[in-house]
PDB file of C-alpha atoms in Angstrom:
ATOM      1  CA  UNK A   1     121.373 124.706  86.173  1.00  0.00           C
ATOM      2  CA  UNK A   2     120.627 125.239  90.118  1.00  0.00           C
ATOM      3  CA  UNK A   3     121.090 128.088  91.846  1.00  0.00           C
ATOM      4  CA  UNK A   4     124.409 127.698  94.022  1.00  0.00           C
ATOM      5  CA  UNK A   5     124.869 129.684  97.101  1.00  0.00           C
ATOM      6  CA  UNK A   6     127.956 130.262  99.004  1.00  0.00           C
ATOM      7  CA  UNK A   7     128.244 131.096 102.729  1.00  0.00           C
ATOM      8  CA  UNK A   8     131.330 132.144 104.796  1.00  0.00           C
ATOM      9  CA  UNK A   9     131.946 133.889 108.378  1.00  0.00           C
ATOM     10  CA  UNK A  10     133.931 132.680 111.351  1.00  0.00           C
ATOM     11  CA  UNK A  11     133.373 130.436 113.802  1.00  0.00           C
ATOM     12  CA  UNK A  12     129.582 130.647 115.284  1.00  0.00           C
ATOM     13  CA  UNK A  13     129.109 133.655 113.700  1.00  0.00           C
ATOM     14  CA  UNK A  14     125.396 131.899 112.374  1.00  0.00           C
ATOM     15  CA  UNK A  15     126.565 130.493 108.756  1.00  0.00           C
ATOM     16  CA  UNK A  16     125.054 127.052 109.528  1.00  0.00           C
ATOM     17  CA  UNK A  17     121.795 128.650 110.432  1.00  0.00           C
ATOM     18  CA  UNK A  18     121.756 131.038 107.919  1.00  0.00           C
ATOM     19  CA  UNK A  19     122.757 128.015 105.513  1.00  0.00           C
ATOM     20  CA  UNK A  20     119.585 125.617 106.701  1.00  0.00           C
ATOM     21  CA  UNK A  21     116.984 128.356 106.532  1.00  0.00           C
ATOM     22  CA  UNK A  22     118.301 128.837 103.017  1.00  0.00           C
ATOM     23  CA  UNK A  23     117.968 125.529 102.477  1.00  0.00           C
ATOM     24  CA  UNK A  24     114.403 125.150 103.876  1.00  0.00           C
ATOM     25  CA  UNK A  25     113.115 127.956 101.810  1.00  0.00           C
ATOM     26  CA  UNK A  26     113.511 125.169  98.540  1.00  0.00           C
ATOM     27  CA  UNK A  27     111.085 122.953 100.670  1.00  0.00           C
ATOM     28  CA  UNK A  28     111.663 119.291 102.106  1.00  0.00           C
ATOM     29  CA  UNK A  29     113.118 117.083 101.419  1.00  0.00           C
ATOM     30  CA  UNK A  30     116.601 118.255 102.114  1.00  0.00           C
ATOM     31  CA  UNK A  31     119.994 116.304 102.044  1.00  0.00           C
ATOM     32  CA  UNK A  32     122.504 117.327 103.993  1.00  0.00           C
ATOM     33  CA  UNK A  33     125.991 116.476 103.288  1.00  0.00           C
ATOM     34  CA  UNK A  34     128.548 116.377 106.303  1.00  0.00           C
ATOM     35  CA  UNK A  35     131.809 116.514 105.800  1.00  0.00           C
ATOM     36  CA  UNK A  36     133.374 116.321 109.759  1.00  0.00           C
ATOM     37  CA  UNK A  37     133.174 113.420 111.664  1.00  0.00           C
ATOM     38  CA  UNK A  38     132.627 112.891 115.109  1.00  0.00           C
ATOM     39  CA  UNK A  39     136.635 112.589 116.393  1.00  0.00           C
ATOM     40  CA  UNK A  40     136.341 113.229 119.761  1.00  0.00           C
ATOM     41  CA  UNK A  41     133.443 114.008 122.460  1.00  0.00           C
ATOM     42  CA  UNK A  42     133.057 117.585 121.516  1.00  0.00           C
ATOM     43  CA  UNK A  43     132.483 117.064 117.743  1.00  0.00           C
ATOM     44  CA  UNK A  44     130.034 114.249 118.921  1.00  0.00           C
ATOM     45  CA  UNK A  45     127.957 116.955 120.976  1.00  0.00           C
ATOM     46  CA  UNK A  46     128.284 119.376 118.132  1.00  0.00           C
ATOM     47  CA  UNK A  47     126.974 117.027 115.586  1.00  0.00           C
ATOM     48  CA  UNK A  48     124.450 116.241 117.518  1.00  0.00           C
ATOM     49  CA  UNK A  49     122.918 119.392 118.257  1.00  0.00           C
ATOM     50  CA  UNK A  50     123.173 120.239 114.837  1.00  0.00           C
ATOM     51  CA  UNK A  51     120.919 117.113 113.668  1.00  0.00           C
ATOM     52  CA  UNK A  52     118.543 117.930 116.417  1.00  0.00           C
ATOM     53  CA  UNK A  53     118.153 121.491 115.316  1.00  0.00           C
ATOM     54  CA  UNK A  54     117.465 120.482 111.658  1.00  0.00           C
ATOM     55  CA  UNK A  55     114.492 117.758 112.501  1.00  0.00           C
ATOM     56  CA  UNK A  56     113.388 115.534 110.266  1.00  0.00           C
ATOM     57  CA  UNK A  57     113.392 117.408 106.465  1.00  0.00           C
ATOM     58  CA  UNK A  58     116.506 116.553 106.403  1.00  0.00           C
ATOM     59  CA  UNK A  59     118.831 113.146 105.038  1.00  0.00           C
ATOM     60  CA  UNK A  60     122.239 113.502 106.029  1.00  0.00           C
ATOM     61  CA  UNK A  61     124.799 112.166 104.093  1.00  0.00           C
ATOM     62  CA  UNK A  62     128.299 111.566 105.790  1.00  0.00           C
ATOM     63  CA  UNK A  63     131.323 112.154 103.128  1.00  0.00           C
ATOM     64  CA  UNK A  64     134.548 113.342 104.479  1.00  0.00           C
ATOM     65  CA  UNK A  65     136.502 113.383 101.095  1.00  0.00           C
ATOM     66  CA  UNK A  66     134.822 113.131  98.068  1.00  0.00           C
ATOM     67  CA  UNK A  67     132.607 116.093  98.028  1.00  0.00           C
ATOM     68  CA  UNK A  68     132.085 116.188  94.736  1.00  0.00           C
ATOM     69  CA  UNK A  69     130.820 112.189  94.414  1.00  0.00           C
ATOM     70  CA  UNK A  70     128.596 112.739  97.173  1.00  0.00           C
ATOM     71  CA  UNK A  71     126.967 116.228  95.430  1.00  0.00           C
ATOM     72  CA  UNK A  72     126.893 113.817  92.492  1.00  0.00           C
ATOM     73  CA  UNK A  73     124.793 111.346  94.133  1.00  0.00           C
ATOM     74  CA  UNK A  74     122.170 113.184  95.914  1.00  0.00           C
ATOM     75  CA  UNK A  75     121.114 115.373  93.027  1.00  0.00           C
ATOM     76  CA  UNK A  76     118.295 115.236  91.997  1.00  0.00           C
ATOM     77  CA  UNK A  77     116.656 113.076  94.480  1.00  0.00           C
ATOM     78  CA  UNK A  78     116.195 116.225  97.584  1.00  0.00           C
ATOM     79  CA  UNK A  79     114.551 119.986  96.989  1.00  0.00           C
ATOM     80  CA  UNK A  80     117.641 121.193  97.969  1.00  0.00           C
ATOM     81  CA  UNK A  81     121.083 120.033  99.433  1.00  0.00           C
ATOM     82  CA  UNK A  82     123.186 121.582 102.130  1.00  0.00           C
ATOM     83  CA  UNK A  83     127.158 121.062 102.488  1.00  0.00           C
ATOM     84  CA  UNK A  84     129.049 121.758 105.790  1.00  0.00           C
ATOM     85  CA  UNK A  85     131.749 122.433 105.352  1.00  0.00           C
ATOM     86  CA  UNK A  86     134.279 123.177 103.359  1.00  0.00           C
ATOM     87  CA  UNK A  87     136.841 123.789 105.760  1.00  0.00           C
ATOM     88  CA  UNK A  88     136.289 120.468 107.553  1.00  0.00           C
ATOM     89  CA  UNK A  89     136.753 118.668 103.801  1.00  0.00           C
ATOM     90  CA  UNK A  90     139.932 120.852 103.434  1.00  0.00           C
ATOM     91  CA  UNK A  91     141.040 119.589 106.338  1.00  0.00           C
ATOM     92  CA  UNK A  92     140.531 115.926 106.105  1.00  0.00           C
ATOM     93  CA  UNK A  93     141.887 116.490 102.479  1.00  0.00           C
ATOM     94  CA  UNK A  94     145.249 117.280 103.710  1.00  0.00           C
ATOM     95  CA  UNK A  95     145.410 114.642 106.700  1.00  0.00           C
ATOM     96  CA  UNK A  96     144.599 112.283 104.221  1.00  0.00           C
ATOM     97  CA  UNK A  97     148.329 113.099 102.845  1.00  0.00           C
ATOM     98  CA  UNK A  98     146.854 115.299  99.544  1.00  0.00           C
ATOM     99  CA  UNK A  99     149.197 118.640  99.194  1.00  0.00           C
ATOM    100  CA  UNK A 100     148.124 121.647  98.196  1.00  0.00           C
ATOM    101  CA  UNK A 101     147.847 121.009  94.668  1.00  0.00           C
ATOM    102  CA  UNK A 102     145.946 117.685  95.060  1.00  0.00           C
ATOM    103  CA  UNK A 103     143.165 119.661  97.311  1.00  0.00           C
ATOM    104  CA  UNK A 104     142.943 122.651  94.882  1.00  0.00           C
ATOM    105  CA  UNK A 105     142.090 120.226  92.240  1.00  0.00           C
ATOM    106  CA  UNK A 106     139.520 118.406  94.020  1.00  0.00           C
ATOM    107  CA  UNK A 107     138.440 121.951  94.572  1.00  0.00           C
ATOM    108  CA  UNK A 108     138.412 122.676  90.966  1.00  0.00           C
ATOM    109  CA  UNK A 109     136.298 119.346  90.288  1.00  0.00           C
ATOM    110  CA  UNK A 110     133.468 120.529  93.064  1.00  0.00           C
ATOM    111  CA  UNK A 111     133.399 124.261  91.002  1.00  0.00           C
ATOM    112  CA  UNK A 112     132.863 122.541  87.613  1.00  0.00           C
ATOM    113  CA  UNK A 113     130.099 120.398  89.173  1.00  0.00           C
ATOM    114  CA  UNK A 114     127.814 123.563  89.745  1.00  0.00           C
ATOM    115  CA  UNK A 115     126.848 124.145  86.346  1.00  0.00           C
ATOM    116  CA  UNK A 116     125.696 120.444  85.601  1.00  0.00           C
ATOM    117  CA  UNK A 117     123.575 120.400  88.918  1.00  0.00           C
ATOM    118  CA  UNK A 118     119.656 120.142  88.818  1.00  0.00           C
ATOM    119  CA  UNK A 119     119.377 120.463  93.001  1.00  0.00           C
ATOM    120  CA  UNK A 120     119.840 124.064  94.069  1.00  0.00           C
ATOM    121  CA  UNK A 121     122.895 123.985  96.552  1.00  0.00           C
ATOM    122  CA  UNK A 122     124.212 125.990  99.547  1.00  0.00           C
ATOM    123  CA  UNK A 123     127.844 125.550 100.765  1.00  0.00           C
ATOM    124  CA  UNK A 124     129.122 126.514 104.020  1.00  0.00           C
ATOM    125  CA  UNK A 125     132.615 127.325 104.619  1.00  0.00           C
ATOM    126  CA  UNK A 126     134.710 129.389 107.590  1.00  0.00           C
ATOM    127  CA  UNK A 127     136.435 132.276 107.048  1.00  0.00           C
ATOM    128  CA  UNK A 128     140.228 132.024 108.229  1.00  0.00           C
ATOM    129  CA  UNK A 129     142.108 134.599 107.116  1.00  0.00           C
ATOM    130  CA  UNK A 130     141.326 137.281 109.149  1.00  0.00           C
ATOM    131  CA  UNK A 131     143.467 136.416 111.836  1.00  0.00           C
ATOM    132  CA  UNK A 132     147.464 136.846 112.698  1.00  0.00           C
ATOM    133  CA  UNK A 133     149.513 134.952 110.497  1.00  0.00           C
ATOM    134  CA  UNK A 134     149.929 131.078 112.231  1.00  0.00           C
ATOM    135  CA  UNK A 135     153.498 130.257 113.510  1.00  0.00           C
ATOM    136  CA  UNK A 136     153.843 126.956 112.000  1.00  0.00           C
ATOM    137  CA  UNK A 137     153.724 125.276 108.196  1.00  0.00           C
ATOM    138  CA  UNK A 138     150.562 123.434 108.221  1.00  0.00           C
ATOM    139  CA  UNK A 139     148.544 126.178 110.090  1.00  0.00           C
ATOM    140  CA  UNK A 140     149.835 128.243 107.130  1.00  0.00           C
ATOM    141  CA  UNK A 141     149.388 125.736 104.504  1.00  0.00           C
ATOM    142  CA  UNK A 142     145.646 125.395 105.792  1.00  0.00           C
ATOM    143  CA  UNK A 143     145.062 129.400 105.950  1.00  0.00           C
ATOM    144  CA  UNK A 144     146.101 129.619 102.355  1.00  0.00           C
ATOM    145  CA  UNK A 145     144.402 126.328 101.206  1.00  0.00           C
ATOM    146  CA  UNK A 146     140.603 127.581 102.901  1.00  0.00           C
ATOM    147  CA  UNK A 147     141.615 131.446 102.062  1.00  0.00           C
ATOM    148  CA  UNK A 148     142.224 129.875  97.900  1.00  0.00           C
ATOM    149  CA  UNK A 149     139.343 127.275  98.027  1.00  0.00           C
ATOM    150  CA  UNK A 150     137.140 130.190  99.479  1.00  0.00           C
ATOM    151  CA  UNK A 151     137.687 132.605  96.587  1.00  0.00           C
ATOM    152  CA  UNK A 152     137.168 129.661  94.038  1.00  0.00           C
ATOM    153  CA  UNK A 153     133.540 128.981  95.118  1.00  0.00           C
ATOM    154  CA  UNK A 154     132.903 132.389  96.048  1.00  0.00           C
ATOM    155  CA  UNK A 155     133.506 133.073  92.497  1.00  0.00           C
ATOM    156  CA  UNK A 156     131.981 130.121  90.739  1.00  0.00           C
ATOM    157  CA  UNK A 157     128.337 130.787  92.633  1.00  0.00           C
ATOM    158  CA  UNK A 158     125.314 132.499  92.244  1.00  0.00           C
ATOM    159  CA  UNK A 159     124.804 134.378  95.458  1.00  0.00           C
ATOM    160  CA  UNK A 160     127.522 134.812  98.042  1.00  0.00           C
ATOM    161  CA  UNK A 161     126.861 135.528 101.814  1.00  0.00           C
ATOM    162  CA  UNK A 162     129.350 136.296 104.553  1.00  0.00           C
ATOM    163  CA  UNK A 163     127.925 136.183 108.557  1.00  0.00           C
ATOM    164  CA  UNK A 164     129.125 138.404 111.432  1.00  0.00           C
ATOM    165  CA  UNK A 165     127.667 138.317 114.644  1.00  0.00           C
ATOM    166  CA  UNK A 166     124.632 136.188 113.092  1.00  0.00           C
ATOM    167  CA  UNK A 167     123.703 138.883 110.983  1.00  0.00           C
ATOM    168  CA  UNK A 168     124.453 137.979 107.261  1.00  0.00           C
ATOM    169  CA  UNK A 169     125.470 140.321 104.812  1.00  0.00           C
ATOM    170  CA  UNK A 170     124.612 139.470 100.962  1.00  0.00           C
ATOM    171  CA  UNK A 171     128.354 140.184  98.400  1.00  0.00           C
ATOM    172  CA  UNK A 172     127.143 138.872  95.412  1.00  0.00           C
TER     173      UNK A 172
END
């Protein structure tokens, strides 16, 4: 069984960074398994940077939906794989027209994969509960979808981290 480790935090609060020199410490080569797309200009740039900052260790693997396939089919072929994130999966999840059930299932299959991987694995996922509550159903539905998925593969991993301010703190 490989290790699994889980990282949370908000948003560029260093869990990507954290994440990749995780990842690096398990030598190349490294998959990396994206799960946003590039929708608009911004997420273009963002992508980018992030593929110039991780060099050439690294395979990406583009898989929006089915995390768990894609987990499936890089294993055992990298020294470690990195997934970012689980928020962005949630998300396309539930624009894909899956309800809450549906995506906490498909959460459910990605927990019971851990135990049968041979590639150690670090996930990255934000942290959105710690803000007001949101003012409409689907902001809500999302909260409690990430906040649920969240405590799922907190709970299923080896070693847990949550970043503030870049500075990572180690729960489990």
């Amino acid at each position: 069984m490989a290790r699994v480790i889980f990282i949370t935090g908000g948003a560029r609060s260093g869990k990507s960074r954290l994440a990749e020199e995780l990842a690096l410490g398990f030598g190349a080569p490294l998959a990396y398994v994206a799960t946003g797309g590039a929708g608009d200009g911004e997420m273009a740039e963002r992508i980018a940077r992030h593929r110039a900052r991780r060099g050439d260790h690294w395979t990406t693997v583009e898989e929006p939906r089915d995390l768990a396939g894609a987990l499936a089919g890089v294993d055992g072929r990298f020294n470690a794989t990195l997934v970012d994130c689980v928020t962005l999966w949630l998300s396309n999840l539930l624009f894909a027209g899956n309800d809450s059930p549906q995506i906490l299932e498909s959460v459910g299959k990605l927990t019971k994969l851990f135990p049968l991987l041979t590639t150690p694995l670090v996930i990255v996922s934000n942290e959105v509960g710690l803000g007001i509550v949101p003012d409409n159903r689907l902001a809500r539905q999302f909260r409690d979808l990430a906040g649920e998925a969240n405590e799922r593969i907190a709970a299923a991993a080896d070693e847990v981290y949550v970043t503030f301010s870049g500075l990572p703190l180690k729960l489990k």
